[in-house]
PDB file of C-alpha atoms in Angstrom:
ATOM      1  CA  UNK A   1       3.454   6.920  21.308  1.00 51.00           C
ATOM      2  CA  UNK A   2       2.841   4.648  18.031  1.00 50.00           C
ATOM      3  CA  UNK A   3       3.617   1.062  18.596  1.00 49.00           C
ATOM      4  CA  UNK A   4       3.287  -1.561  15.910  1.00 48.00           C
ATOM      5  CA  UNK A   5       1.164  -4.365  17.037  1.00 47.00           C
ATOM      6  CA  UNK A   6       1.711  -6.492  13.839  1.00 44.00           C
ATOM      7  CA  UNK A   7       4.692  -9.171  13.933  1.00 38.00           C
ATOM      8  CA  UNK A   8       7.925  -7.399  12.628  1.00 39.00           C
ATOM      9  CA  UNK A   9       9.335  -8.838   9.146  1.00 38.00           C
ATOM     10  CA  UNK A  10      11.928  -7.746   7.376  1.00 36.00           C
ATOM     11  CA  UNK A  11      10.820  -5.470   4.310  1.00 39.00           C
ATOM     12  CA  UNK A  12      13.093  -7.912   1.851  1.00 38.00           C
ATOM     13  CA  UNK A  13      11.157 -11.414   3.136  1.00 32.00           C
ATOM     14  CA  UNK A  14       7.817  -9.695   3.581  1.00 40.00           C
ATOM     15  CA  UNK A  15       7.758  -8.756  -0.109  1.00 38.00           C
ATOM     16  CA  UNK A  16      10.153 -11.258  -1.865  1.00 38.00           C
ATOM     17  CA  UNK A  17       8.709 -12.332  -5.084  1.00 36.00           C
ATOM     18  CA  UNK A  18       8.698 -16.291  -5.936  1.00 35.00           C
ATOM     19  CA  UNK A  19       9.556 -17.104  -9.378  1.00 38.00           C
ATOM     20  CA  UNK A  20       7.159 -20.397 -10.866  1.00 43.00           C
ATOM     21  CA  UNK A  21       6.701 -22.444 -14.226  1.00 45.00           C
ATOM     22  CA  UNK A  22       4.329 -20.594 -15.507  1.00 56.00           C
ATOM     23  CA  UNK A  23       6.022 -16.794 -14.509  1.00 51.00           C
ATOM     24  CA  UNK A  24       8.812 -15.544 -16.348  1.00 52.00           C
ATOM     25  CA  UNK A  25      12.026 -15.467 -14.247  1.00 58.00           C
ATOM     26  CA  UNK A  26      12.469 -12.020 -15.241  1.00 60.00           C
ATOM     27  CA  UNK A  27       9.003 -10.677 -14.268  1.00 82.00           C
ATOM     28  CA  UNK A  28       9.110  -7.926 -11.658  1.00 89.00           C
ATOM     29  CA  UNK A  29       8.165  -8.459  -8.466  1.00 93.00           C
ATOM     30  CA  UNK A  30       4.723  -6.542  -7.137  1.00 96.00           C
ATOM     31  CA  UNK A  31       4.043  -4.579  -3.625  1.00 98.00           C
ATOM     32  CA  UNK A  32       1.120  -2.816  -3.619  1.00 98.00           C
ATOM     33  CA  UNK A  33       0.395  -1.349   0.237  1.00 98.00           C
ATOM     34  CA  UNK A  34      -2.527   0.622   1.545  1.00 98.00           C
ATOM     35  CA  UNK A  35      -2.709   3.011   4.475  1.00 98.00           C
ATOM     36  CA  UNK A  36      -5.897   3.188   6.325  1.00 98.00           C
ATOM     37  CA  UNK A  37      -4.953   6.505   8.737  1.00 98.00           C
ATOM     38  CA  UNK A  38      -7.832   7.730  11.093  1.00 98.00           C
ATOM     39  CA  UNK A  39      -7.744  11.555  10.867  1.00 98.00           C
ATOM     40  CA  UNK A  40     -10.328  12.055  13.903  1.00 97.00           C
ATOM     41  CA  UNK A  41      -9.863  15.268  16.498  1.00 96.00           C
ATOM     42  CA  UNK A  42      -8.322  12.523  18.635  1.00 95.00           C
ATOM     43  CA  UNK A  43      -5.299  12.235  16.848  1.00 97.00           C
ATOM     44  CA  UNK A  44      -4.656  15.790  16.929  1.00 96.00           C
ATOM     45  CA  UNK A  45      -1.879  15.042  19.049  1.00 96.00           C
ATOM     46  CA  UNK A  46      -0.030  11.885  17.543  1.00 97.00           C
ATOM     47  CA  UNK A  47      -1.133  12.884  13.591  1.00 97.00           C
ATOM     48  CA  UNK A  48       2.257  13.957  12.458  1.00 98.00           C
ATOM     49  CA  UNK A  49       3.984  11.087  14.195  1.00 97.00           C
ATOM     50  CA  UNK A  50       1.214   8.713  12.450  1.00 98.00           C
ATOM     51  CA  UNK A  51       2.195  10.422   8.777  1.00 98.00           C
ATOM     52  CA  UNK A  52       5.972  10.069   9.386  1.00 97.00           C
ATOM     53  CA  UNK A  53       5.593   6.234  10.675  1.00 97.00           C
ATOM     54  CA  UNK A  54       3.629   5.861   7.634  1.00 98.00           C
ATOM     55  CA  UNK A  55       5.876   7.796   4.911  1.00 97.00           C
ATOM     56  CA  UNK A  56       9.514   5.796   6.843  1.00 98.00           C
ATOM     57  CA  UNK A  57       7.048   2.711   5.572  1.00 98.00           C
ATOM     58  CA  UNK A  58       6.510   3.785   2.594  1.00 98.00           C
ATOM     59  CA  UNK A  59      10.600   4.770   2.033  1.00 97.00           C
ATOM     60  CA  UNK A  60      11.512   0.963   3.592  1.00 97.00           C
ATOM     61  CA  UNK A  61       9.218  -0.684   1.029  1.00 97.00           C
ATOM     62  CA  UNK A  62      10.756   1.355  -2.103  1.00 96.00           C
ATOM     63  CA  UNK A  63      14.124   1.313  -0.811  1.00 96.00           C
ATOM     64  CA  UNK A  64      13.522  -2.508   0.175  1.00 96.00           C
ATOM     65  CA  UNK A  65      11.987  -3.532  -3.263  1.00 94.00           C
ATOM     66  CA  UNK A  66      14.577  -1.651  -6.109  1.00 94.00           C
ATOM     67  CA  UNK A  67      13.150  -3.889  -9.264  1.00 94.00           C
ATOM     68  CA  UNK A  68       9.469  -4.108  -7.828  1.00 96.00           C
ATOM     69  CA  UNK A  69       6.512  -2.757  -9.170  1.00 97.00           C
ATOM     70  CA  UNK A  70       5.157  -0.780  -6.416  1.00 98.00           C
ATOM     71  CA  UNK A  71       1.830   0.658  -6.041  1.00 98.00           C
ATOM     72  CA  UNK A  72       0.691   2.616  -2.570  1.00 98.00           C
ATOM     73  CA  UNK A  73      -2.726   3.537  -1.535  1.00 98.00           C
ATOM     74  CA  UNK A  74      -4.018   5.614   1.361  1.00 98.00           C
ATOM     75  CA  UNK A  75      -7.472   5.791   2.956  1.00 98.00           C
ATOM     76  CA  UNK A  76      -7.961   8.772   5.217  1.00 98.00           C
ATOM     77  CA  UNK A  77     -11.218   8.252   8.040  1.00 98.00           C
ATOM     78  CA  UNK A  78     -13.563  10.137  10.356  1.00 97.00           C
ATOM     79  CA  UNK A  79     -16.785   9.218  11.754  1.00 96.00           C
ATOM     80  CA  UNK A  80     -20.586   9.701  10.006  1.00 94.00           C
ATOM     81  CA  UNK A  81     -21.445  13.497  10.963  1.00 93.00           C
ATOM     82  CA  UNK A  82     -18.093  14.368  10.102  1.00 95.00           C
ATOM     83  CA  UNK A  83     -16.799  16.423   6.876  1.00 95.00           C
ATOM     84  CA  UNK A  84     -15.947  12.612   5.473  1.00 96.00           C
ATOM     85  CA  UNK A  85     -16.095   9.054   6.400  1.00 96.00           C
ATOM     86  CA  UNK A  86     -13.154   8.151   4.438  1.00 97.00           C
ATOM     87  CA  UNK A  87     -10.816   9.851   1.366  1.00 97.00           C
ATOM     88  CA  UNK A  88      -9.529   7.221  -0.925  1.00 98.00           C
ATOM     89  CA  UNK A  89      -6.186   7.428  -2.888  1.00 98.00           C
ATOM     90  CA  UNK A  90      -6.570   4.380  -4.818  1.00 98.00           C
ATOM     91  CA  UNK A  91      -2.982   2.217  -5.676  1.00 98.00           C
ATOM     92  CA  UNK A  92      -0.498   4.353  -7.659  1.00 98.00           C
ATOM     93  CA  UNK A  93       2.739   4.537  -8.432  1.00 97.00           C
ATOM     94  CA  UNK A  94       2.986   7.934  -8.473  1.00 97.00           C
ATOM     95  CA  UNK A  95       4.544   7.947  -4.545  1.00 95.00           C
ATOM     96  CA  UNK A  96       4.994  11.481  -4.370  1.00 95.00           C
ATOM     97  CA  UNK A  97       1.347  12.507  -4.775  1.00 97.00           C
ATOM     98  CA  UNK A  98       0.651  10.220  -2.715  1.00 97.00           C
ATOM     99  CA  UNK A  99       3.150  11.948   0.351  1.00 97.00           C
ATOM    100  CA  UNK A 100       1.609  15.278  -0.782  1.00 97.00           C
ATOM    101  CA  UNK A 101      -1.538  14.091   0.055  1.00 98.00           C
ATOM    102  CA  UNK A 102      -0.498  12.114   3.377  1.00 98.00           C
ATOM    103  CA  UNK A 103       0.630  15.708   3.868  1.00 97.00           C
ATOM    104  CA  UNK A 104      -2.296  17.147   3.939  1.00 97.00           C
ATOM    105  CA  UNK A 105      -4.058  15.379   6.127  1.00 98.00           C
ATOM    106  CA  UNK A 106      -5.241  16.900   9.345  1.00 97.00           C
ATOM    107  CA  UNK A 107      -6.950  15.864  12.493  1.00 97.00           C
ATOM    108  CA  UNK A 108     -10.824  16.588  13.067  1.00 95.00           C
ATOM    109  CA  UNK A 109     -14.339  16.055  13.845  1.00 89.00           C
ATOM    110  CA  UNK A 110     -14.882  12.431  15.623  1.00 79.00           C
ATOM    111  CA  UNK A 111     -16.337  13.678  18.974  1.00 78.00           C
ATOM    112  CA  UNK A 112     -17.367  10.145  20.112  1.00 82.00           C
ATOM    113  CA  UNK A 113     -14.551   7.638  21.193  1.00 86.00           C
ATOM    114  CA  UNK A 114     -15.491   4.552  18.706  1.00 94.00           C
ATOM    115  CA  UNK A 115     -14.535   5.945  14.798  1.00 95.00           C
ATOM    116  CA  UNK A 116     -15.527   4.835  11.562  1.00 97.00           C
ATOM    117  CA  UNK A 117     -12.644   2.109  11.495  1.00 97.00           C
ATOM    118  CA  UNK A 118     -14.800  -0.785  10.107  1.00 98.00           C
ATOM    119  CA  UNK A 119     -15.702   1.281   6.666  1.00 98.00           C
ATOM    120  CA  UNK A 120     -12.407   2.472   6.180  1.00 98.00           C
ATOM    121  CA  UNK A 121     -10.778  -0.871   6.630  1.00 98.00           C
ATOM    122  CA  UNK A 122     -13.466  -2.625   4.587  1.00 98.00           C
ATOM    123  CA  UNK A 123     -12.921   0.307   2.125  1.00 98.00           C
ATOM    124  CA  UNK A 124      -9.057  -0.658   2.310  1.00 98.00           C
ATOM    125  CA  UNK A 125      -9.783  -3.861   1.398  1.00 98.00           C
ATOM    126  CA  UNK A 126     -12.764  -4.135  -0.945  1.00 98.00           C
ATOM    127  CA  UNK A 127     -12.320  -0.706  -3.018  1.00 98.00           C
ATOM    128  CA  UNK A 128      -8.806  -0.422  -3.618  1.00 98.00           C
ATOM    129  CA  UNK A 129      -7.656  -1.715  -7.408  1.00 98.00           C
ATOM    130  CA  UNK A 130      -5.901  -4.818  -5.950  1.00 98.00           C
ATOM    131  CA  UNK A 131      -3.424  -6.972  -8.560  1.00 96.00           C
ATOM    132  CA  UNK A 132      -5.352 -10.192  -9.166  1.00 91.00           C
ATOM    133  CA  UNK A 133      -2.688 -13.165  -9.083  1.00 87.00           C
ATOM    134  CA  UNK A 134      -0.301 -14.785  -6.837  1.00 85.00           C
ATOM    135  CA  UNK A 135       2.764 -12.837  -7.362  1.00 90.00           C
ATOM    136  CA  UNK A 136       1.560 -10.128  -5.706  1.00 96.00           C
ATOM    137  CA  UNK A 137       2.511  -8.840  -1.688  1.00 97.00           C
ATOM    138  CA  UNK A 138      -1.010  -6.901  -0.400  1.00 98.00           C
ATOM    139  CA  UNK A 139      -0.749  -5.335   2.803  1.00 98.00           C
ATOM    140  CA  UNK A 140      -2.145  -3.172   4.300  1.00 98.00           C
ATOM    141  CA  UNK A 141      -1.392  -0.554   7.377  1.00 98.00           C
ATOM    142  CA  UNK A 142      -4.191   0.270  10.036  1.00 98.00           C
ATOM    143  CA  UNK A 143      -3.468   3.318  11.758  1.00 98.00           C
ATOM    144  CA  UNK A 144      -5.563   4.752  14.426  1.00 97.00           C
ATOM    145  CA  UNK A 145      -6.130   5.265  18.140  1.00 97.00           C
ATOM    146  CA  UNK A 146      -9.671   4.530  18.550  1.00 96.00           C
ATOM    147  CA  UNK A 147     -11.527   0.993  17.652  1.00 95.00           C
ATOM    148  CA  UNK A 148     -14.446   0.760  15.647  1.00 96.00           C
ATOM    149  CA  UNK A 149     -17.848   1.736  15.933  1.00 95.00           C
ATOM    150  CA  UNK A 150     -19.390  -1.850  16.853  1.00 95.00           C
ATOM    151  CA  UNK A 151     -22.559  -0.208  16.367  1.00 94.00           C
ATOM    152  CA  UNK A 152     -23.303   0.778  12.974  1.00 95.00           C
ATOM    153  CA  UNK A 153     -25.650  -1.426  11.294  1.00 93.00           C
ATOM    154  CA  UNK A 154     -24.560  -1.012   7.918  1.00 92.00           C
ATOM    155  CA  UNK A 155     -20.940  -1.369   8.375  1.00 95.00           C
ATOM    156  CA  UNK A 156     -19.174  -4.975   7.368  1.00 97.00           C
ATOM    157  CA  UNK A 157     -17.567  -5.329  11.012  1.00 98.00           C
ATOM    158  CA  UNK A 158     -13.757  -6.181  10.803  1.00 97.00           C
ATOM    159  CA  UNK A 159     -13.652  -9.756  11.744  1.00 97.00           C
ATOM    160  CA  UNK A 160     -15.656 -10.231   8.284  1.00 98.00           C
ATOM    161  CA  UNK A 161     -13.179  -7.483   6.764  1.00 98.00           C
ATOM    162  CA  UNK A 162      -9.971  -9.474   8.209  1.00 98.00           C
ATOM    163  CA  UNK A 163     -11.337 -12.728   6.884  1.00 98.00           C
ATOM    164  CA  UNK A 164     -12.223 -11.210   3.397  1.00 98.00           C
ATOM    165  CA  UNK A 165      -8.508 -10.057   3.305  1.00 98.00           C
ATOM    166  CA  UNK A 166      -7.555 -13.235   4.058  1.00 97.00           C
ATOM    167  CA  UNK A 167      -8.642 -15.185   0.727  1.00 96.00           C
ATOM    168  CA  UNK A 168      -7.632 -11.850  -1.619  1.00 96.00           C
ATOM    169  CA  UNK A 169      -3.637 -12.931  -0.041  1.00 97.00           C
ATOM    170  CA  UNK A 170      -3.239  -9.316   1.976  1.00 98.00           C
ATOM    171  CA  UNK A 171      -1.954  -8.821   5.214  1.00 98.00           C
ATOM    172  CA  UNK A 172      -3.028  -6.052   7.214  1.00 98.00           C
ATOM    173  CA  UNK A 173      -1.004  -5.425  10.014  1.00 98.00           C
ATOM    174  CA  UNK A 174      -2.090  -2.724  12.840  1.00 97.00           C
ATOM    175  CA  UNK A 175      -0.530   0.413  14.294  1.00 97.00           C
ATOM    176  CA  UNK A 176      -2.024   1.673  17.584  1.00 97.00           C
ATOM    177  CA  UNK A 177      -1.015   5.562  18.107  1.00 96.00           C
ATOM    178  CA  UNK A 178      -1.324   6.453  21.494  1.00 94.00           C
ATOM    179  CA  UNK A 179      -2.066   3.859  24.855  1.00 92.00           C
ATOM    180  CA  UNK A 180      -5.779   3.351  24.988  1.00 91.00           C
ATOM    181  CA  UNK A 181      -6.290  -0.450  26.284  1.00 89.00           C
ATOM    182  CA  UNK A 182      -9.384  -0.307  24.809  1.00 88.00           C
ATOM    183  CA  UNK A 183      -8.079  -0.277  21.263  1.00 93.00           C
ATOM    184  CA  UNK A 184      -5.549  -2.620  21.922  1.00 92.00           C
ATOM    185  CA  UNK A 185      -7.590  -5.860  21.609  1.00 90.00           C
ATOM    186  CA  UNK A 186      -9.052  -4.526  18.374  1.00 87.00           C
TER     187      UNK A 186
END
């Protein structure tokens, strides 16, 4: 089960492009998106659903946004002990790489129920190669089934993450796979 938990916009308002003064009429409109998909043994069962919610995302945008400059990120996360904490794709155009690599992606390792959702979000939203500016539509997708390790000291916990994200202008909406209440509230 993969519900969205993120109020639902329209593609075409969510990434319309506001023409002012001091931007050309003609100047493209920008999208750049981010995927932030946990890839723990938990979501051994709901991974493939995850990737095709994610890539029908990815299609609406494009297909939504004809004359946009779009760039598309993805930031794959485990746990610490794991093969990785996180696998960044930074913003590209180059879409189809990027589905390759969504591709790719398989469920392992975790072992605990918390994951390392705080660095991979953080990651999301610090690392990427954001557009500066205020023609731009950020946003990025959390996907997981687990919340984050509370517990880490060295992580920036997500409430700092979400307000960070906040002042750079991107949206990050959630997508719970599977029914845990306990992720819910996160």
């Amino acid at each position: 089960m993969i519900r969205i938990l993120a109020r639902a916009v329209a593609p075409a308002i969510l990434f319309a492009c506001f023409a002012t003064s001091a931007v050309p009429a003609r100047a493209k409109p920008v999208v750049e998106v981010a995927f932030v998909l946990d890839t723990t043994g938990s979501m051994a069962a709901l991974i493939e659903g995850a990737k095709r919610k994610i890539w029908s995302i990815a299609t609406a945008i494009v297909d939504s946004n004809p004359d946009a400059d779009i760039r598309m990120g993805l930031i794959a996360y485990r746990d610490i002990g794991d093969d990785y904490v996180t696998q960044k794709v930074d913003l590209t155009t180059d879409i189809q790489d990027l589905y390759a690599r969504l591709l790719g992606l398989k469920a392992r390792g975790g072992g605990d129920w918390p994951e390392s959702v705080n660095e991979a979000l953080h990651e999301g939203v610090a690392k990427l190669s954001w557009t500066q500016g205020p023609q731009v539509s950020r946003i990025v997708f959390l996907v997981g089934d687990a919340p984050p390790h509370m517990d880490y000291a060295d992580d920036v916990k997500y409430p700092e993450t979400c307000k960070k994200a906040a002042e750079k202008g991107i949206i990050i909406n959630t997508i719970q796979c599977g029914n845990q209440g306990a992720t819910t509230p996160i």
